[in-house]
PDB file of C-alpha atoms and ligand atoms in Angstrom:
ATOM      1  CA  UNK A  82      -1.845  36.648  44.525  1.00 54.00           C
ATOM      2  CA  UNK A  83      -4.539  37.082  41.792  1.00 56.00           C
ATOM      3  CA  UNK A  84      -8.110  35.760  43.238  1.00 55.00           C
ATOM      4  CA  UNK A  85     -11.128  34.802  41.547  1.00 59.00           C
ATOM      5  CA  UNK A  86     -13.849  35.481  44.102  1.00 61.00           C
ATOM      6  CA  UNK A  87     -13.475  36.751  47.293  1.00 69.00           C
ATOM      7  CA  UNK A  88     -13.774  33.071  48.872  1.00 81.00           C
ATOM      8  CA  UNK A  89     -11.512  30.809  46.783  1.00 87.00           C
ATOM      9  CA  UNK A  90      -8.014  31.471  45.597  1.00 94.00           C
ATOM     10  CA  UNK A  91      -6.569  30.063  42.183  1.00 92.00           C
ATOM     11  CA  UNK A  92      -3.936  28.697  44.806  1.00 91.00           C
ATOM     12  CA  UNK A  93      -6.887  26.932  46.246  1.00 90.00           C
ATOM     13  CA  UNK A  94      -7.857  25.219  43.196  1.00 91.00           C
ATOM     14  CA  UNK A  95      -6.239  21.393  43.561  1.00 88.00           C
ATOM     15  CA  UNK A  96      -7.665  17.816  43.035  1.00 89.00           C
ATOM     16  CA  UNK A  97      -5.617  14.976  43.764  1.00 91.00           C
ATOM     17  CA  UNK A  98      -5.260  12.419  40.850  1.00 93.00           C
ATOM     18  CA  UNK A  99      -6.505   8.816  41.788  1.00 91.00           C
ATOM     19  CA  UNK A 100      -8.454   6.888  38.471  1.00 95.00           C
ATOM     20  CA  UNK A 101      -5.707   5.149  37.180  1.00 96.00           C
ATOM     21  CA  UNK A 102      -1.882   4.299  36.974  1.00 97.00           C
ATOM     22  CA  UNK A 103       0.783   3.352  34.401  1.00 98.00           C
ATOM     23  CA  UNK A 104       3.883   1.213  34.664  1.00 96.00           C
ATOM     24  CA  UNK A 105       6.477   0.250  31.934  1.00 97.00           C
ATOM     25  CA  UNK A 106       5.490  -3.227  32.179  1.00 96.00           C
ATOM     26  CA  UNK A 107       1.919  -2.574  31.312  1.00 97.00           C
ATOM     27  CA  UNK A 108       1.507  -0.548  28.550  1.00 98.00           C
ATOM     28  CA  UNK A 109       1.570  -2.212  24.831  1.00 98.00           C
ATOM     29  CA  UNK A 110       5.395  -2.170  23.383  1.00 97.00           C
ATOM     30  CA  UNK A 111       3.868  -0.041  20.191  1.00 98.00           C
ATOM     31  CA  UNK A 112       3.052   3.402  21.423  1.00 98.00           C
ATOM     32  CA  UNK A 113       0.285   3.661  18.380  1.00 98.00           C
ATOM     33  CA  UNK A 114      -1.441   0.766  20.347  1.00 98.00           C
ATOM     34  CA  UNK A 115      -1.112   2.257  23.727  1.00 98.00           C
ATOM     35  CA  UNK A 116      -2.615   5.609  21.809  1.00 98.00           C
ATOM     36  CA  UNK A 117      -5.698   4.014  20.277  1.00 98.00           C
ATOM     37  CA  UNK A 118      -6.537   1.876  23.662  1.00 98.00           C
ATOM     38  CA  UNK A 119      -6.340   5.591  24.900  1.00 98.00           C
ATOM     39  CA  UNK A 120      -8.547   6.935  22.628  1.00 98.00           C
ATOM     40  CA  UNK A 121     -10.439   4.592  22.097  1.00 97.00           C
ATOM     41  CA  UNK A 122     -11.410   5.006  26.294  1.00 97.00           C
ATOM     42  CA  UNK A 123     -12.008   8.924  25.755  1.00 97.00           C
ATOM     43  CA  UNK A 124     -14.187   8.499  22.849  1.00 97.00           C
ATOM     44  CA  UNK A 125     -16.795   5.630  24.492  1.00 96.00           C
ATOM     45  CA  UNK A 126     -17.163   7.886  27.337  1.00 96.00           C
ATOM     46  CA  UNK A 127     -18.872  10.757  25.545  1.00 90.00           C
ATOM     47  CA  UNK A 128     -16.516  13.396  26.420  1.00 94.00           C
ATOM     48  CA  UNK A 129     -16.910  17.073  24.130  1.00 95.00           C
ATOM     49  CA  UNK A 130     -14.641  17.322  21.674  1.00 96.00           C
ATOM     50  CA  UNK A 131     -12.432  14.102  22.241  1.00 97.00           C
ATOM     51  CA  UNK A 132     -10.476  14.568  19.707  1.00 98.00           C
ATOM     52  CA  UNK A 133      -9.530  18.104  20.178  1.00 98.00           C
ATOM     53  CA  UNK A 134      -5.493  18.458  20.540  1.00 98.00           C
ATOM     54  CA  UNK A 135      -3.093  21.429  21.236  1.00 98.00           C
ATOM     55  CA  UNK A 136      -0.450  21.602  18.376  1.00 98.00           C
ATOM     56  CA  UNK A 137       2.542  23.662  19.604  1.00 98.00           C
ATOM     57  CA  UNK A 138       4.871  25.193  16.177  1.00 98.00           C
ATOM     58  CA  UNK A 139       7.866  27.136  16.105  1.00 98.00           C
ATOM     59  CA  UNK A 140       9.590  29.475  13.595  1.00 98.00           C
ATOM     60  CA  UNK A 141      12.797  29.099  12.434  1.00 97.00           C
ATOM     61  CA  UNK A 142      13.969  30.986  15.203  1.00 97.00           C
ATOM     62  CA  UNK A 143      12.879  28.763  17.715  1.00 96.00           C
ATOM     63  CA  UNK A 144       9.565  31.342  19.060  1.00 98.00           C
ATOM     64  CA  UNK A 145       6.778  29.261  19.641  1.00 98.00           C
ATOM     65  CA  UNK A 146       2.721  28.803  18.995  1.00 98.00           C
ATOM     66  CA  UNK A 147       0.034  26.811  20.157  1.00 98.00           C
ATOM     67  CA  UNK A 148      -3.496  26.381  18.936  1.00 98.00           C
ATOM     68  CA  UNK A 149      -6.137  23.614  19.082  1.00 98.00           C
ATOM     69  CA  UNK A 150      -6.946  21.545  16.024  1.00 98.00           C
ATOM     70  CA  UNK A 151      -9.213  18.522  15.689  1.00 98.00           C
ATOM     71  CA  UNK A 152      -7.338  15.005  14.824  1.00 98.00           C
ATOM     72  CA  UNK A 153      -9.050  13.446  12.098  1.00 98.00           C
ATOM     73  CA  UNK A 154      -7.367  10.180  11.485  1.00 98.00           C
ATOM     74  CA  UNK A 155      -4.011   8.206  12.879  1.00 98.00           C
ATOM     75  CA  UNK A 156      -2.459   5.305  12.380  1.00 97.00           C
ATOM     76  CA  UNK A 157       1.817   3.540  12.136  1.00 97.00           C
ATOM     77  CA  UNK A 158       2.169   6.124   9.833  1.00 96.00           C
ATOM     78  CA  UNK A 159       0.885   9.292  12.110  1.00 98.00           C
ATOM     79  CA  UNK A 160      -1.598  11.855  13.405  1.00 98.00           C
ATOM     80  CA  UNK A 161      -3.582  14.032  10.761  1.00 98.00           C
ATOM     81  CA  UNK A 162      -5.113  17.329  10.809  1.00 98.00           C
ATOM     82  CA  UNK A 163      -6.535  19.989   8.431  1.00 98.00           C
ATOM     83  CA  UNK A 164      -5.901  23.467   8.002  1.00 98.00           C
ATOM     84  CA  UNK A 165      -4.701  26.505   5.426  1.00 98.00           C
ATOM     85  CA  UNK A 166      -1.161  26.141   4.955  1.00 98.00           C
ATOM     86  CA  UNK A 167      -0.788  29.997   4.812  1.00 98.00           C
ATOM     87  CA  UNK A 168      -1.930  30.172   8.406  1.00 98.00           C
ATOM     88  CA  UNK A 169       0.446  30.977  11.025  1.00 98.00           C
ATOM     89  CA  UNK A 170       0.746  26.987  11.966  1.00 98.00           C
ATOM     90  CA  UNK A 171       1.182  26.775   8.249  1.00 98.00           C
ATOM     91  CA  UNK A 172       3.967  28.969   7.646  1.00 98.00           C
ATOM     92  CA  UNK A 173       5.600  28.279  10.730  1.00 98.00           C
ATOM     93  CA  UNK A 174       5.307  24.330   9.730  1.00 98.00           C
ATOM     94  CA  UNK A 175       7.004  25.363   6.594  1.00 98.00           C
ATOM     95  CA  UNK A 176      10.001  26.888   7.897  1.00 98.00           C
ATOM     96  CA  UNK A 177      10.494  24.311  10.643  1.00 98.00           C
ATOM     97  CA  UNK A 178       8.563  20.558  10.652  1.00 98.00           C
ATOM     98  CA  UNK A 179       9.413  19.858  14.386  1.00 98.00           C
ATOM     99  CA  UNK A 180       5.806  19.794  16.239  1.00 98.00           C
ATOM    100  CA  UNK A 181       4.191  18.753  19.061  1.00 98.00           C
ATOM    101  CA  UNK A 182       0.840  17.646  19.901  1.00 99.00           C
ATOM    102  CA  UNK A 183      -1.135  17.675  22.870  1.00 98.00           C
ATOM    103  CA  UNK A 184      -3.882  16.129  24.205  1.00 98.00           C
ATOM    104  CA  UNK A 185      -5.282  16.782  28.004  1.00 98.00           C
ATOM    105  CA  UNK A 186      -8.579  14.381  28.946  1.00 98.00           C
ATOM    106  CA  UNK A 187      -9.157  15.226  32.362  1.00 96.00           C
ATOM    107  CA  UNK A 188     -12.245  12.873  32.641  1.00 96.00           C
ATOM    108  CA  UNK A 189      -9.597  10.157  32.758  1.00 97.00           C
ATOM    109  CA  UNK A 190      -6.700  12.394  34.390  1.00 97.00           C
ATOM    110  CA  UNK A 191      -4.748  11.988  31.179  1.00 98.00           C
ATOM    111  CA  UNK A 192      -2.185  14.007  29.256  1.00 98.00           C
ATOM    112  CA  UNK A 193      -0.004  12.467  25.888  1.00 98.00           C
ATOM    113  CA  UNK A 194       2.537  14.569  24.322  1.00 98.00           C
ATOM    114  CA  UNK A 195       3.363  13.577  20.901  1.00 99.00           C
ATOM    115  CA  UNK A 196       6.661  14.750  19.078  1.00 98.00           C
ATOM    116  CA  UNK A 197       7.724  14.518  15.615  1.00 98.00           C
ATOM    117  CA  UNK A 198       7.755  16.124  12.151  1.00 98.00           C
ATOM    118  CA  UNK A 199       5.154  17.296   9.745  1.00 98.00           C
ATOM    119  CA  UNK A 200       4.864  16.673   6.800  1.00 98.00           C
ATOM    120  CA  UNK A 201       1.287  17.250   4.196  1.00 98.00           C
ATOM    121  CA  UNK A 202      -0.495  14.807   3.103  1.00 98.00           C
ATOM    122  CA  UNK A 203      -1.662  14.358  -0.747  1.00 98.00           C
ATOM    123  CA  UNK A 204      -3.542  16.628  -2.707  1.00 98.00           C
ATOM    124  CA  UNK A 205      -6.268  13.431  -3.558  1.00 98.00           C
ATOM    125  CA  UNK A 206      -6.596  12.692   0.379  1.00 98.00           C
ATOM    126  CA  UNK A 207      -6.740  16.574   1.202  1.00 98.00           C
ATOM    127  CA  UNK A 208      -9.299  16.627  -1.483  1.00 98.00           C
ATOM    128  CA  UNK A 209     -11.601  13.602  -0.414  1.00 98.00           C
ATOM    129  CA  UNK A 210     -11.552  14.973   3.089  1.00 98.00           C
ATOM    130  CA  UNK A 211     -12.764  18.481   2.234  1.00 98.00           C
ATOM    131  CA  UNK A 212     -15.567  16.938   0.197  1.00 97.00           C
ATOM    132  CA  UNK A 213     -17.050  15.032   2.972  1.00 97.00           C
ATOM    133  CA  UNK A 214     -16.690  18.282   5.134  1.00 97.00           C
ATOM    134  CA  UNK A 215     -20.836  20.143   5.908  1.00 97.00           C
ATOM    135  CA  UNK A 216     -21.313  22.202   2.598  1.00 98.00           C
ATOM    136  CA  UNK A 217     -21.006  25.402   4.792  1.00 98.00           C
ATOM    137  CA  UNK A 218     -17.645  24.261   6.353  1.00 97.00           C
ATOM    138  CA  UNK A 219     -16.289  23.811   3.092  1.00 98.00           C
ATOM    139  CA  UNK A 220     -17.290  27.749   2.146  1.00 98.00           C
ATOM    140  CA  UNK A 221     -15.794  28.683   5.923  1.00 97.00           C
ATOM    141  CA  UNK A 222     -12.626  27.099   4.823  1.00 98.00           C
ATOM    142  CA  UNK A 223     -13.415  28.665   1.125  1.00 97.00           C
ATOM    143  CA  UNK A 224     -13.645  32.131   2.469  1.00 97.00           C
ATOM    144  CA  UNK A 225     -11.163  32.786   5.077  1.00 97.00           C
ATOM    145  CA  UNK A 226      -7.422  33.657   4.387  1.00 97.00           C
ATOM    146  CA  UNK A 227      -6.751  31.921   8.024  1.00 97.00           C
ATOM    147  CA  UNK A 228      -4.619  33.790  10.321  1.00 97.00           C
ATOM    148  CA  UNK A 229      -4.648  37.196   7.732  1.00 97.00           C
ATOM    149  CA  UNK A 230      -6.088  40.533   9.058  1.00 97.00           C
ATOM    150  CA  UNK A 231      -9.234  41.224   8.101  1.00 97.00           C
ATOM    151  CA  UNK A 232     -11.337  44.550   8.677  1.00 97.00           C
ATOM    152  CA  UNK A 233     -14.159  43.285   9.901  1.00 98.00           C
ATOM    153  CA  UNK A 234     -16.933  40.228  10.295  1.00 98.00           C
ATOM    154  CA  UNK A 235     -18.501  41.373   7.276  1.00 98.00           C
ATOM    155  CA  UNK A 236     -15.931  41.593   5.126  1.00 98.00           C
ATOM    156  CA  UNK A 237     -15.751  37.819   5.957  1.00 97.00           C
ATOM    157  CA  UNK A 238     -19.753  37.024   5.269  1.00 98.00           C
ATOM    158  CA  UNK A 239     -19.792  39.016   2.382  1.00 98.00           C
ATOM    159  CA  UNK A 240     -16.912  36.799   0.852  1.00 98.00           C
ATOM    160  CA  UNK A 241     -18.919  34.051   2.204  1.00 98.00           C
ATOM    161  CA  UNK A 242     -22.022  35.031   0.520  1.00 98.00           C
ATOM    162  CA  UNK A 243     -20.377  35.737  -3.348  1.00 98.00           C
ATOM    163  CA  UNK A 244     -18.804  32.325  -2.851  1.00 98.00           C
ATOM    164  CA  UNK A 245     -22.084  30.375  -2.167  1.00 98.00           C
ATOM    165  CA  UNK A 246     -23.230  32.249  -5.191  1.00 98.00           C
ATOM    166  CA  UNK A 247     -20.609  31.353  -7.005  1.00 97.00           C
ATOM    167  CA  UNK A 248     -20.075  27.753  -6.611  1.00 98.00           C
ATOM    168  CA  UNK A 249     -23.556  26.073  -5.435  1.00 97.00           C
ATOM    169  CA  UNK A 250     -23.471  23.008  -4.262  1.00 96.00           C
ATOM    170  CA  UNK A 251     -19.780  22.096  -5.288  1.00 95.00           C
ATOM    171  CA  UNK A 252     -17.061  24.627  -3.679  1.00 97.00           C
ATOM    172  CA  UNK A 253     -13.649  23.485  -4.680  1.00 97.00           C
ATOM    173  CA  UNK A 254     -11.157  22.906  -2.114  1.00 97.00           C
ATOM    174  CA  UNK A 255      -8.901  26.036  -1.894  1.00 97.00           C
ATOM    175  CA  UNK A 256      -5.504  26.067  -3.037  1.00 96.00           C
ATOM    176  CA  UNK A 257      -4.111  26.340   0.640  1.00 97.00           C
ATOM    177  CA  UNK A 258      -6.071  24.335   2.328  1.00 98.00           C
ATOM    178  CA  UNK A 259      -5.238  20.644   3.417  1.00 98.00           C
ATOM    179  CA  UNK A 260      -4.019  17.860   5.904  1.00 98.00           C
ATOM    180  CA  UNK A 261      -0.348  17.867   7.281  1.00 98.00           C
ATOM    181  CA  UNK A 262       0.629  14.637   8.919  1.00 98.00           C
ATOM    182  CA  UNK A 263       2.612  14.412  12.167  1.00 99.00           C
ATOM    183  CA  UNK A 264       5.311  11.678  12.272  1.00 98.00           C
ATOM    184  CA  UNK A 265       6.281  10.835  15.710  1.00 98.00           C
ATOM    185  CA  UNK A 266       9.237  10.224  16.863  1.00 98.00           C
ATOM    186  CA  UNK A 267       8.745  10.457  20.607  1.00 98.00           C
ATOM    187  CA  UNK A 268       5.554   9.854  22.686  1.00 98.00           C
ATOM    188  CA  UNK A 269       4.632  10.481  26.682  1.00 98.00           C
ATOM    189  CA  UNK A 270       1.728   8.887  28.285  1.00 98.00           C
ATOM    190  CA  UNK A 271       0.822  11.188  31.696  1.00 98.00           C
ATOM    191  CA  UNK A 272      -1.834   9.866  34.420  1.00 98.00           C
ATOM    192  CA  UNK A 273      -2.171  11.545  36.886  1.00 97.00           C
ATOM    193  CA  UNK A 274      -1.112  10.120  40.929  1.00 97.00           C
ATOM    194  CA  UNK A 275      -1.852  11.001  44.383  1.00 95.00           C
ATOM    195  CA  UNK A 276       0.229  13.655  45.851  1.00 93.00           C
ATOM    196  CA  UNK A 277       1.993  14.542  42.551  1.00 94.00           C
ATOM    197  CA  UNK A 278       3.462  11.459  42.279  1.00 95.00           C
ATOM    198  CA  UNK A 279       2.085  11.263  38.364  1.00 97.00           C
ATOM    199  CA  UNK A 280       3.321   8.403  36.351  1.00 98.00           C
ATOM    200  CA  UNK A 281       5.026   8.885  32.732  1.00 98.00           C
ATOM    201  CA  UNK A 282       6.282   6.535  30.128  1.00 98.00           C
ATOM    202  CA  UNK A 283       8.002   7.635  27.191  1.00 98.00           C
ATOM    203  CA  UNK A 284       8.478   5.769  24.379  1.00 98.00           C
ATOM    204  CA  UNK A 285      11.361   7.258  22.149  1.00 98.00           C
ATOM    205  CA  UNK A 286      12.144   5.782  18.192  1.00 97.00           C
ATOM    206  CA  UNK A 287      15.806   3.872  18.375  1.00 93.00           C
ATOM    207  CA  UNK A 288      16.757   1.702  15.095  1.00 91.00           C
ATOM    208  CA  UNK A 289      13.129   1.259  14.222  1.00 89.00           C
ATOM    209  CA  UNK A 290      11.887   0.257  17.707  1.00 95.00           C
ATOM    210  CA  UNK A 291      10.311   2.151  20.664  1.00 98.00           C
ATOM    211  CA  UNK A 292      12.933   2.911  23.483  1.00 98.00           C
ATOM    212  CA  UNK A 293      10.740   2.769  26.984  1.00 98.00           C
ATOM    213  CA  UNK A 294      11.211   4.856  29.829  1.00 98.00           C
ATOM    214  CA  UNK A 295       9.938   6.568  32.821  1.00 98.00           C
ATOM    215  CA  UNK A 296      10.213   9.868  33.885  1.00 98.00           C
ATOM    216  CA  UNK A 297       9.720  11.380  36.733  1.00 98.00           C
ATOM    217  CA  UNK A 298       6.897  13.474  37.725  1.00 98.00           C
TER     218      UNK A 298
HETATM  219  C1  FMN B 394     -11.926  22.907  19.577  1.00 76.30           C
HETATM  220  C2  FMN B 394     -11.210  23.620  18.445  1.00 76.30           C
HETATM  221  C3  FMN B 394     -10.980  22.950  17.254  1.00 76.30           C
HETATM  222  C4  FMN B 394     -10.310  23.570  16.209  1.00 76.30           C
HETATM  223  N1  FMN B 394     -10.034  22.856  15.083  1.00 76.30           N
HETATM  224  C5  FMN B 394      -9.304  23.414  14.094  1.00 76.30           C
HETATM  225  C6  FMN B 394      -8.878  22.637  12.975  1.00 76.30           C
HETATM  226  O1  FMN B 394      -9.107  21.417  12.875  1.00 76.30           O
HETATM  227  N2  FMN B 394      -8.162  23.264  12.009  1.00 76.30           N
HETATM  228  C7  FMN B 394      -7.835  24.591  12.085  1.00 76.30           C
HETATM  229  O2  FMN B 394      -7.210  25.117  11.158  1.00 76.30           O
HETATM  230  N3  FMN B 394      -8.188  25.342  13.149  1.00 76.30           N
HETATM  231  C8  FMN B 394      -8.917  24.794  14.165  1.00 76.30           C
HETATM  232  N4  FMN B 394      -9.255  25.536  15.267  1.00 76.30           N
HETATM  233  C9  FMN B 394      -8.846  26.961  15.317  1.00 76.30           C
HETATM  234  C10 FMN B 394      -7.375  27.061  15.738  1.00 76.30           C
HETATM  235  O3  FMN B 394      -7.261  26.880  17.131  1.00 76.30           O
HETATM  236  C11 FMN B 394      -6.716  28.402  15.338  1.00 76.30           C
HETATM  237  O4  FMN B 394      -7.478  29.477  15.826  1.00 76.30           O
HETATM  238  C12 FMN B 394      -6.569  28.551  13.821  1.00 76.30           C
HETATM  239  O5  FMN B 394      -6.198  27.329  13.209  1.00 76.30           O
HETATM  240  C13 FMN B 394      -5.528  29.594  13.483  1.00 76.30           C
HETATM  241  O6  FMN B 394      -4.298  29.264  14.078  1.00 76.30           O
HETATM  242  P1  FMN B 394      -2.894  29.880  13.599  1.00 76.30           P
HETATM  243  O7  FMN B 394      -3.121  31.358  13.346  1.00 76.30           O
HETATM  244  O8  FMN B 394      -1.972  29.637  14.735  1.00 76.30           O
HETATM  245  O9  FMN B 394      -2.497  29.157  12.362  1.00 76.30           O
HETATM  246  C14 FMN B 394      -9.906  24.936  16.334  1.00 76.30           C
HETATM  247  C15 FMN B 394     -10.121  25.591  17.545  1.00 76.30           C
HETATM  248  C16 FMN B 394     -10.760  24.941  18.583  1.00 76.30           C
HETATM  249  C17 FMN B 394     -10.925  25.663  19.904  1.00 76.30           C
END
């Protein structure tokens, strides 16, 4: 078994789960609700990050990917995130919209899957977004061909460089850059229990409602 140090073993490594628990009966009937009373938790409590999530792709053959992204707005009509379309995430998104997202807040013992399809948003919201983005974020996103080879970090900050030169104070937002939008059509709420005994409730889209169920651990 692989160890870390000589005195404690990954197999060593447990916590059990006791902040909080979930029952059908107590969460909101609107998963979007039961979502933003989540969030809304995470973000008063200072955590780094809070709104970092995993977003797991797939090709159209079905092979998966996973990277983190940073939500930047949700509401009824889903969860938004920016990014080049050309990168991997981006092509992959374009053969097949099917996504999940994930989010793990282990200050509250918390996990919510989100599935659903992607779809982008519009070129003016895309736009207004980049342009409140730090000047040298926008010429990060300006410069890099996400997810393409390149030869080396210079390569990069020499690109970066000619563009500042370039364009000043006003970079425009790069063809392939942008928000995509993930529509959900299923959520799970996860908090963690003593002895493994965690608690998740679905919520799954039926004739324009939210089907509720638990699952077990
Ligand atoms: C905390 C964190 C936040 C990130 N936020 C974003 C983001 O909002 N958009 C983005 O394109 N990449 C973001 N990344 C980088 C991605 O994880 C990933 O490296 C990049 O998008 C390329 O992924 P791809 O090749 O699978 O398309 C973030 C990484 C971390 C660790």
């Amino acid at each position: 078994m692989t160890t870390l140090s000589k005195e404690k073993k990954l197999s060593d490594f447990r916590i059990d789960y006791e902040l909080n628990k979930l029952s059908k009966s107590g969460v909101d009937k609107n998963p979007f609700s039961e979502f933003k009373l989540w969030f809304d938790l995470v973000l008063k409590a200072n955590v780094i990050e809070p709104n970092a999530m995993t977003i797991a792709t797939a090709n159209k053959d079905g092979f998966p990917s996973a990277r983190v992204v940073l939500l930047k707005e949700f509401n009824e009509s889903g969860f938004t995130f920016f990014t080049n379309y050309l990168s991997r995430k981006g092509r992959e998104i374009s053969e097949n919209p099917n996504a999940t997202l994930l989010f793990w807040w282990r200050e509250f013992e918390r996990q919510v899957r989100i599935e659903g399809k992607i779809e982008k948003i519009s070129r003016k919201d895309s736009e207004e977004y980049f342009n409140l983005r730090p000047l040298k974020s926008r010429y990060g996103a300006l410069a890099s061909n996400q997810s393409a080879v390149v030869e080396s970090r210079k390569v990069l900050e020499k690109r970066f460089l000619t563009l500042e030169k370039q364009f000043g104070e006003n970079p425009p937002i790069p063809k392939n850059w942008g928000g995509y939008k993930l529509i959900p059509n299923k959520f799970e709420f996860w908090q963690g229990r003593r002895d493994r005994l965690h608690d998740r409730i679905c919520y799954e889209k039926a004739d324009n409602d939210w089907k509720i169920y638990r699952l077990q651990p």
